[in-house]
Amino acid sequence: MSGLQSSWAKPVLSPFVRWCAAQGITPDAMTTQIAENYLSYRENRDVRHNRQKLTKQLRNAWARAQRDVTDWPRVPLEIGESTQGYMLPWEVFPKSLRDEVENYRKSRGVQTGVGSSQDVSLRDVLMKANPELAESNTVLSIEDPLGQRTLDEQTHTLRLAASTAVRADGCSPDDLICIADITTPASAAATAEEALTRNGKNSSYAGNLIKNLRSVRARWTGLSEEEKHLFKSLRKKAEEGVDLRAMRPQNREKLAQFDDPARLRRLITWPRRRMMVLEQERKHSGRVTQNMALDAQACVMGLLLMSLPVRRGTLTITRIEENFRWPTLRKGGTATLSYSSQETKTERPAAVVLSEWKVDLLRTYLRDYRPRLLSQNDRSNPFLFPGQKPGQPKSYSRIAKTMTQAVRKQVGVHVNMHFFRHLMASLLLRQSRNLDMARALLGHSDGSAVTKLYAEMQQRWSAEDLDRITTRMSKEHGRLQRSGNAK
């Protein structure tokens, strides 16, 4: 798995590969049923095992390996309730449809010639090839290439739409000859309806399916004004009861904990305060215990998330030499923490310059506390947060547990790692009132659901500012009145 050395997918796939080797299963013999057997093995081995979560992780990691590793088995793992037993293999559909979907993938959702002076002539060519588009006032979408994750999701949706047309609508697979046949508003409605039936009436998954099919149609065949209206209505109906623009009550309640400035200050200053206490204890006793090392590790996790709030999957694979740039006596410079686009979920690079005191804290952890967490035969472990197995990082669950327990113990609140990201972004938003800055910090695209959540927070804080202004003006008016009465 050399192509996955710095990828979040490696820790997910490694135990699966070892299990297959122990069973004598060769890569070319891989099937979906084998993956299901592995999931059952994990479920029986650990009663705390979350099968649904691991299923999603394994499916996504397998797809990432197929993309990044040249000799990885090409068989798809169709595991999980959303696909198993429902989606039909591409082979049952006409070659013309399969070839067009493959062309869509290869061109990353952009017709040949897009993005240059050829745009106008390209539109003319498409209109001539499809006269009905011109008659229906269709507008072709000329956009930037799609990211790999979005492309994978859209391809999955196309296959789901084709399968729905056959299974739910009784259509013959041979009738689906091109992308246009499975991206109509009617096809989107049927696909979403089936998703609502399988996943529950309050699932936003159906809305995402409609969004994906609309995007493919807009990019590849064009949308008429009527189709735009239909897609918009469909998505709104599919997401009925799921308000993407409103913050969930539990998250609103969590965020309200930090309306108290003292509590927020305790959280922000916790890594530095706790490390000072640990250092005093280490210098006094002359030793570092396992619990002290874990406390120091949690401080570093918090420090990094307060500097660059990445997801825990990215934090897990942080490497000392590859992700950090350390200043030297000869070359000087600043210390930086950076992640490549292959190491983040949104496939956007992320980087931050670290303050001097943060560098000192990191070096203290590396020199005095991290060695306590390494086994004798694992001194060369490259990860900032080493795992129990030699050469491996700490697992997702253990990282989350270490961080959550430390915050609860030191600050007195329960904050999981995912919410911690948004808490940091909300802190930036509260100080800057700039949605674009908060969005960029988390690597989200413009108009994303998360950005819309921050819009609610921005409105709330703006209202608080207005309240302070009117309160101050009222007090000033009262003082002027008292002064006038005194005269």
Short mmCIF file of N, CA, C and O in Angstrom, two decimals, residues 107-208:
data_model
loop_
_atom_site.label_atom_id
_atom_site.label_comp_id
_atom_site.label_asym_id
_atom_site.label_seq_id
_atom_site.Cartn_x
_atom_site.Cartn_y
_atom_site.Cartn_z
N SER A 107 -13.04 13.32 -17.98
CA SER A 107 -13.00 14.77 -18.22
C SER A 107 -13.31 15.56 -16.95
O SER A 107 -13.32 16.78 -16.98
N ARG A 108 -13.58 14.81 -15.85
CA ARG A 108 -13.89 15.42 -14.55
C ARG A 108 -15.07 16.38 -14.64
O ARG A 108 -15.11 17.44 -14.05
N GLY A 109 -16.07 15.95 -15.44
CA GLY A 109 -17.31 16.70 -15.51
C GLY A 109 -17.29 17.90 -16.41
O GLY A 109 -18.22 18.72 -16.38
N VAL A 110 -16.25 18.04 -17.22
CA VAL A 110 -16.14 19.20 -18.11
C VAL A 110 -16.02 18.72 -19.55
O VAL A 110 -15.16 17.89 -19.86
N GLN A 111 -16.87 19.25 -20.43
CA GLN A 111 -16.80 18.88 -21.84
C GLN A 111 -15.48 19.35 -22.44
O GLN A 111 -14.93 20.37 -22.04
N THR A 112 -14.92 18.64 -23.39
CA THR A 112 -13.65 18.98 -24.01
C THR A 112 -13.69 20.39 -24.56
O THR A 112 -14.61 20.78 -25.26
N GLY A 113 -12.63 21.16 -24.20
CA GLY A 113 -12.53 22.52 -24.72
C GLY A 113 -13.03 23.57 -23.77
O GLY A 113 -12.88 24.76 -24.02
N VAL A 114 -13.63 23.16 -22.64
CA VAL A 114 -14.16 24.12 -21.68
C VAL A 114 -13.03 24.85 -21.00
O VAL A 114 -12.00 24.29 -20.70
N GLY A 115 -13.25 26.12 -20.71
CA GLY A 115 -12.28 26.89 -19.97
C GLY A 115 -11.36 27.69 -20.86
O GLY A 115 -10.37 28.24 -20.40
N SER A 116 -11.62 27.78 -22.15
CA SER A 116 -10.77 28.54 -23.05
C SER A 116 -11.64 29.35 -23.98
O SER A 116 -12.85 29.47 -23.82
N SER A 117 -11.01 29.90 -25.00
CA SER A 117 -11.76 30.69 -25.97
C SER A 117 -12.70 29.82 -26.79
O SER A 117 -13.50 30.33 -27.57
N GLN A 118 -12.61 28.50 -26.61
CA GLN A 118 -13.46 27.57 -27.35
C GLN A 118 -14.84 27.42 -26.73
O GLN A 118 -15.68 26.72 -27.26
N ASP A 119 -15.11 28.09 -25.59
CA ASP A 119 -16.36 27.89 -24.88
C ASP A 119 -17.58 28.14 -25.78
O ASP A 119 -18.53 27.36 -25.80
N VAL A 120 -17.56 29.27 -26.52
CA VAL A 120 -18.72 29.62 -27.32
C VAL A 120 -18.92 28.61 -28.45
O VAL A 120 -20.01 28.13 -28.68
N SER A 121 -17.83 28.26 -29.13
CA SER A 121 -17.94 27.31 -30.22
C SER A 121 -18.37 25.94 -29.72
O SER A 121 -19.10 25.21 -30.39
N LEU A 122 -17.91 25.57 -28.51
CA LEU A 122 -18.32 24.30 -27.92
C LEU A 122 -19.83 24.29 -27.70
O LEU A 122 -20.52 23.32 -28.01
N ARG A 123 -20.36 25.39 -27.19
CA ARG A 123 -21.80 25.46 -26.96
C ARG A 123 -22.55 25.32 -28.29
O ARG A 123 -23.58 24.65 -28.37
N ASP A 124 -22.03 25.96 -29.33
CA ASP A 124 -22.67 25.85 -30.64
C ASP A 124 -22.69 24.40 -31.12
O ASP A 124 -23.69 23.92 -31.67
N VAL A 125 -21.54 23.72 -30.92
CA VAL A 125 -21.44 22.32 -31.35
C VAL A 125 -22.49 21.48 -30.62
O VAL A 125 -23.19 20.65 -31.21
N LEU A 126 -22.59 21.67 -29.28
CA LEU A 126 -23.54 20.89 -28.50
C LEU A 126 -24.98 21.19 -28.91
O LEU A 126 -25.83 20.30 -28.95
N MET A 127 -25.25 22.45 -29.20
CA MET A 127 -26.59 22.82 -29.61
C MET A 127 -26.96 22.21 -30.96
O MET A 127 -28.08 21.77 -31.18
N LYS A 128 -25.97 22.19 -31.88
CA LYS A 128 -26.23 21.59 -33.19
C LYS A 128 -26.48 20.09 -33.07
O LYS A 128 -27.28 19.50 -33.79
N ALA A 129 -25.71 19.46 -32.14
CA ALA A 129 -25.87 18.02 -31.94
C ALA A 129 -27.17 17.69 -31.24
O ALA A 129 -27.69 16.58 -31.35
N ASN A 130 -27.70 18.67 -30.48
CA ASN A 130 -28.94 18.45 -29.72
C ASN A 130 -29.90 19.60 -30.00
O ASN A 130 -30.06 20.50 -29.16
N PRO A 131 -30.55 19.64 -31.14
CA PRO A 131 -31.44 20.76 -31.50
C PRO A 131 -32.53 21.01 -30.48
O PRO A 131 -32.97 22.14 -30.30
N GLU A 132 -32.96 19.93 -29.80
CA GLU A 132 -34.04 20.11 -28.82
C GLU A 132 -33.61 20.99 -27.66
O GLU A 132 -34.44 21.62 -27.00
N LEU A 133 -32.29 21.07 -27.42
CA LEU A 133 -31.81 21.92 -26.34
C LEU A 133 -32.06 23.39 -26.66
O LEU A 133 -32.46 24.19 -25.82
N ALA A 134 -31.77 23.78 -27.90
CA ALA A 134 -31.97 25.16 -28.31
C ALA A 134 -33.45 25.53 -28.26
O ALA A 134 -33.82 26.63 -27.83
N GLU A 135 -34.32 24.59 -28.66
CA GLU A 135 -35.75 24.86 -28.66
C GLU A 135 -36.31 25.03 -27.25
O GLU A 135 -37.26 25.76 -27.03
N SER A 136 -35.69 24.36 -26.28
CA SER A 136 -36.20 24.42 -24.90
C SER A 136 -35.49 25.48 -24.06
O SER A 136 -35.59 25.48 -22.85
N ASN A 137 -34.72 26.37 -24.71
CA ASN A 137 -34.01 27.44 -23.99
C ASN A 137 -33.08 26.88 -22.94
O ASN A 137 -33.02 27.35 -21.81
N THR A 138 -32.36 25.81 -23.28
CA THR A 138 -31.45 25.16 -22.35
C THR A 138 -30.16 25.96 -22.18
O THR A 138 -29.61 26.48 -23.13
N VAL A 139 -29.70 26.04 -20.93
CA VAL A 139 -28.44 26.71 -20.64
C VAL A 139 -27.41 25.67 -20.24
O VAL A 139 -27.63 24.87 -19.34
N LEU A 140 -26.29 25.64 -20.97
CA LEU A 140 -25.22 24.70 -20.65
C LEU A 140 -24.33 25.27 -19.57
O LEU A 140 -24.04 26.45 -19.55
N SER A 141 -23.91 24.41 -18.65
CA SER A 141 -23.08 24.86 -17.53
C SER A 141 -21.61 24.64 -17.85
O SER A 141 -21.16 23.51 -17.99
N ILE A 142 -20.85 25.72 -18.02
CA ILE A 142 -19.42 25.63 -18.29
C ILE A 142 -18.69 25.91 -16.97
O ILE A 142 -18.66 27.04 -16.50
N GLU A 143 -18.13 24.88 -16.35
CA GLU A 143 -17.57 25.03 -15.01
C GLU A 143 -16.19 24.41 -14.91
O GLU A 143 -15.69 23.79 -15.83
N ASP A 144 -15.58 24.59 -13.70
CA ASP A 144 -14.26 24.04 -13.44
C ASP A 144 -14.34 22.52 -13.27
O ASP A 144 -15.40 21.98 -12.94
N PRO A 145 -13.21 21.81 -13.44
CA PRO A 145 -13.21 20.35 -13.23
C PRO A 145 -13.59 19.99 -11.80
O PRO A 145 -13.30 20.73 -10.86
N LEU A 146 -14.22 18.85 -11.66
CA LEU A 146 -14.65 18.39 -10.34
C LEU A 146 -13.49 17.75 -9.59
O LEU A 146 -12.58 17.17 -10.19
N GLY A 147 -13.55 17.81 -8.26
CA GLY A 147 -12.61 17.08 -7.43
C GLY A 147 -12.93 15.59 -7.45
O GLY A 147 -14.06 15.19 -7.79
N GLN A 148 -11.96 14.76 -7.11
CA GLN A 148 -12.15 13.32 -7.21
C GLN A 148 -13.26 12.82 -6.30
O GLN A 148 -14.05 11.94 -6.68
N ARG A 149 -13.36 13.36 -5.09
CA ARG A 149 -14.39 12.90 -4.16
C ARG A 149 -15.79 13.21 -4.70
O ARG A 149 -16.70 12.37 -4.65
N THR A 150 -15.96 14.42 -5.23
CA THR A 150 -17.25 14.79 -5.80
C THR A 150 -17.57 13.94 -7.02
O THR A 150 -18.71 13.50 -7.23
N LEU A 151 -16.55 13.67 -7.83
CA LEU A 151 -16.74 12.86 -9.02
C LEU A 151 -17.16 11.44 -8.65
O LEU A 151 -18.06 10.86 -9.29
N ASP A 152 -16.54 10.87 -7.63
CA ASP A 152 -16.92 9.53 -7.16
C ASP A 152 -18.37 9.50 -6.68
O ASP A 152 -19.13 8.57 -6.96
N GLU A 153 -18.76 10.55 -5.96
CA GLU A 153 -20.12 10.62 -5.43
C GLU A 153 -21.14 10.74 -6.56
O GLU A 153 -22.20 10.10 -6.54
N GLN A 154 -20.82 11.54 -7.56
CA GLN A 154 -21.75 11.71 -8.68
C GLN A 154 -21.86 10.43 -9.52
O GLN A 154 -22.95 10.07 -9.97
N THR A 155 -20.74 9.75 -9.71
CA THR A 155 -20.78 8.49 -10.45
C THR A 155 -21.63 7.45 -9.71
O THR A 155 -22.40 6.71 -10.32
N HIS A 156 -21.48 7.41 -8.40
CA HIS A 156 -22.30 6.52 -7.57
C HIS A 156 -23.78 6.85 -7.75
O HIS A 156 -24.63 5.95 -7.89
N THR A 157 -24.10 8.16 -7.76
CA THR A 157 -25.49 8.58 -7.91
C THR A 157 -26.05 8.21 -9.28
O THR A 157 -27.22 7.81 -9.40
N LEU A 158 -25.23 8.33 -10.32
CA LEU A 158 -25.68 7.94 -11.66
C LEU A 158 -26.03 6.46 -11.70
O LEU A 158 -27.05 6.07 -12.29
N ARG A 159 -25.22 5.65 -11.10
CA ARG A 159 -25.49 4.21 -11.09
C ARG A 159 -26.74 3.90 -10.27
O ARG A 159 -27.54 3.03 -10.63
N LEU A 160 -26.91 4.64 -9.16
CA LEU A 160 -28.11 4.44 -8.34
C LEU A 160 -29.36 4.85 -9.11
O LEU A 160 -30.39 4.17 -9.05
N ALA A 161 -29.27 5.94 -9.87
CA ALA A 161 -30.41 6.40 -10.66
C ALA A 161 -30.76 5.39 -11.75
O ALA A 161 -31.94 5.10 -12.01
N ALA A 162 -29.73 4.83 -12.39
CA ALA A 162 -29.98 3.82 -13.41
C ALA A 162 -30.61 2.57 -12.80
O ALA A 162 -31.54 1.97 -13.37
N SER A 163 -30.13 2.17 -11.63
CA SER A 163 -30.68 0.98 -10.94
C SER A 163 -32.12 1.22 -10.52
O SER A 163 -32.97 0.32 -10.62
N THR A 164 -32.43 2.44 -10.07
CA THR A 164 -33.79 2.78 -9.66
C THR A 164 -34.74 2.73 -10.85
O THR A 164 -35.89 2.26 -10.74
N ALA A 165 -34.27 3.20 -12.00
CA ALA A 165 -35.12 3.17 -13.20
C ALA A 165 -35.52 1.74 -13.55
O ALA A 165 -36.64 1.49 -14.01
N VAL A 166 -34.62 0.79 -13.31
CA VAL A 166 -34.91 -0.61 -13.62
C VAL A 166 -35.75 -1.25 -12.52
O VAL A 166 -36.77 -1.89 -12.78
N ARG A 167 -35.33 -1.08 -11.27
CA ARG A 167 -35.97 -1.78 -10.15
C ARG A 167 -37.32 -1.18 -9.78
O ARG A 167 -38.28 -1.91 -9.49
N ALA A 168 -37.39 0.14 -9.73
CA ALA A 168 -38.62 0.79 -9.25
C ALA A 168 -39.59 1.14 -10.38
O ALA A 168 -40.80 1.07 -10.21
N ASP A 169 -39.04 1.56 -11.53
CA ASP A 169 -39.90 2.03 -12.62
C ASP A 169 -40.17 0.96 -13.68
O ASP A 169 -40.92 1.20 -14.62
N GLY A 170 -39.49 -0.20 -13.57
CA GLY A 170 -39.72 -1.27 -14.53
C GLY A 170 -39.13 -1.02 -15.90
O GLY A 170 -39.52 -1.64 -16.89
N CYS A 171 -38.18 -0.10 -15.97
CA CYS A 171 -37.54 0.22 -17.24
C CYS A 171 -36.56 -0.88 -17.61
O CYS A 171 -35.94 -1.51 -16.76
N SER A 172 -36.41 -1.13 -18.91
CA SER A 172 -35.41 -2.10 -19.36
C SER A 172 -34.03 -1.45 -19.35
O SER A 172 -33.89 -0.30 -19.78
N PRO A 173 -32.99 -2.13 -18.87
CA PRO A 173 -31.64 -1.56 -18.88
C PRO A 173 -31.22 -1.10 -20.27
O PRO A 173 -30.50 -0.10 -20.42
N ASP A 174 -31.69 -1.81 -21.31
CA ASP A 174 -31.30 -1.47 -22.68
C ASP A 174 -31.83 -0.13 -23.14
O ASP A 174 -31.35 0.44 -24.13
N ASP A 175 -32.85 0.39 -22.42
CA ASP A 175 -33.44 1.68 -22.81
C ASP A 175 -32.62 2.87 -22.29
O ASP A 175 -32.85 4.01 -22.71
N LEU A 176 -31.70 2.60 -21.38
CA LEU A 176 -30.90 3.67 -20.78
C LEU A 176 -29.58 3.76 -21.55
O LEU A 176 -28.60 3.11 -21.21
N ILE A 177 -29.57 4.59 -22.59
CA ILE A 177 -28.42 4.59 -23.50
C ILE A 177 -27.45 5.76 -23.27
O ILE A 177 -26.35 5.74 -23.80
N CYS A 178 -27.86 6.75 -22.47
CA CYS A 178 -26.97 7.90 -22.25
C CYS A 178 -27.27 8.55 -20.91
O CYS A 178 -28.29 8.26 -20.27
N ILE A 179 -26.39 9.44 -20.49
CA ILE A 179 -26.53 10.13 -19.21
C ILE A 179 -27.83 10.92 -19.15
O ILE A 179 -28.47 11.00 -18.09
N ALA A 180 -28.24 11.50 -20.28
CA ALA A 180 -29.47 12.30 -20.30
C ALA A 180 -30.69 11.48 -19.87
O ALA A 180 -31.64 12.02 -19.30
N ASP A 181 -30.65 10.16 -20.11
CA ASP A 181 -31.79 9.30 -19.77
C ASP A 181 -31.97 9.11 -18.27
O ASP A 181 -33.07 8.78 -17.82
N ILE A 182 -30.90 9.28 -17.49
CA ILE A 182 -30.99 9.01 -16.05
C ILE A 182 -30.78 10.26 -15.20
O ILE A 182 -30.64 10.17 -13.98
N THR A 183 -30.78 11.44 -15.83
CA THR A 183 -30.60 12.68 -15.05
C THR A 183 -31.77 13.64 -15.24
O THR A 183 -31.65 14.83 -14.94
N THR A 184 -32.90 13.14 -15.71
CA THR A 184 -34.08 14.00 -15.85
C THR A 184 -34.68 14.28 -14.48
O THR A 184 -34.43 13.53 -13.52
N PRO A 185 -35.48 15.33 -14.34
CA PRO A 185 -36.17 15.56 -13.06
C PRO A 185 -37.00 14.37 -12.62
O PRO A 185 -37.07 14.06 -11.43
N ALA A 186 -37.62 13.67 -13.58
CA ALA A 186 -38.42 12.50 -13.23
C ALA A 186 -37.55 11.39 -12.66
O ALA A 186 -37.92 10.72 -11.67
N SER A 187 -36.38 11.18 -13.26
CA SER A 187 -35.46 10.17 -12.75
C SER A 187 -34.96 10.55 -11.36
O SER A 187 -34.84 9.70 -10.46
N ALA A 188 -34.67 11.85 -11.16
CA ALA A 188 -34.21 12.32 -9.84
C ALA A 188 -35.29 12.11 -8.79
O ALA A 188 -35.00 11.73 -7.65
N ALA A 189 -36.55 12.37 -9.17
CA ALA A 189 -37.66 12.19 -8.23
C ALA A 189 -37.79 10.73 -7.81
O ALA A 189 -37.98 10.42 -6.63
N ALA A 190 -37.69 9.82 -8.78
CA ALA A 190 -37.79 8.39 -8.46
C ALA A 190 -36.64 7.93 -7.59
O ALA A 190 -36.83 7.18 -6.62
N THR A 191 -35.43 8.38 -7.90
CA THR A 191 -34.25 7.99 -7.12
C THR A 191 -34.36 8.51 -5.69
O THR A 191 -34.04 7.79 -4.73
N ALA A 192 -34.79 9.76 -5.53
CA ALA A 192 -34.94 10.34 -4.20
C ALA A 192 -36.03 9.65 -3.40
O ALA A 192 -35.89 9.41 -2.19
N GLU A 193 -37.14 9.31 -4.08
CA GLU A 193 -38.25 8.65 -3.39
C GLU A 193 -37.83 7.29 -2.85
O GLU A 193 -38.17 6.91 -1.72
N GLU A 194 -37.08 6.54 -3.65
CA GLU A 194 -36.58 5.25 -3.20
C GLU A 194 -35.61 5.42 -2.02
O GLU A 194 -35.61 4.63 -1.07
N ALA A 195 -34.78 6.48 -2.07
CA ALA A 195 -33.84 6.73 -0.98
C ALA A 195 -34.58 7.07 0.30
O ALA A 195 -34.20 6.63 1.39
N LEU A 196 -35.64 7.85 0.19
CA LEU A 196 -36.45 8.19 1.37
C LEU A 196 -37.09 6.94 1.96
O LEU A 196 -37.20 6.79 3.18
N THR A 197 -37.52 6.04 1.10
CA THR A 197 -38.13 4.79 1.57
C THR A 197 -37.12 3.94 2.33
O THR A 197 -37.43 3.35 3.37
N ARG A 198 -35.88 3.88 1.80
CA ARG A 198 -34.87 3.03 2.42
C ARG A 198 -34.25 3.67 3.67
O ARG A 198 -33.92 2.98 4.62
N ASN A 199 -34.07 5.00 3.65
CA ASN A 199 -33.30 5.66 4.71
C ASN A 199 -34.13 6.49 5.67
O ASN A 199 -33.59 7.09 6.59
N GLY A 200 -35.45 6.54 5.48
CA GLY A 200 -36.27 7.30 6.42
C GLY A 200 -36.68 8.64 5.85
O GLY A 200 -36.02 9.23 5.01
N LYS A 201 -37.79 9.14 6.34
CA LYS A 201 -38.37 10.36 5.79
C LYS A 201 -37.59 11.62 6.14
O LYS A 201 -37.79 12.67 5.54
N ASN A 202 -36.71 11.56 7.12
CA ASN A 202 -35.96 12.75 7.51
C ASN A 202 -34.52 12.73 7.03
O ASN A 202 -33.64 13.33 7.62
N SER A 203 -34.26 12.02 5.94
CA SER A 203 -32.90 11.90 5.46
C SER A 203 -32.58 12.97 4.43
O SER A 203 -33.31 13.17 3.47
N SER A 204 -31.46 13.69 4.65
CA SER A 204 -31.00 14.67 3.67
C SER A 204 -30.27 13.99 2.52
O SER A 204 -29.90 14.65 1.54
N TYR A 205 -30.06 12.67 2.63
CA TYR A 205 -29.38 11.91 1.58
C TYR A 205 -30.14 12.05 0.26
O TYR A 205 -29.53 12.19 -0.81
N ALA A 206 -31.47 12.02 0.32
CA ALA A 206 -32.27 12.14 -0.90
C ALA A 206 -32.03 13.48 -1.58
O ALA A 206 -31.93 13.57 -2.81
N GLY A 207 -31.93 14.52 -0.78
CA GLY A 207 -31.65 15.84 -1.34
C GLY A 207 -30.31 15.91 -2.02
O GLY A 207 -30.15 16.57 -3.06
N ASN A 208 -29.32 15.22 -1.46
CA ASN A 208 -27.99 15.20 -2.07
C ASN A 208 -28.01 14.45 -3.41
O ASN A 208 -27.29 14.80 -4.34
#
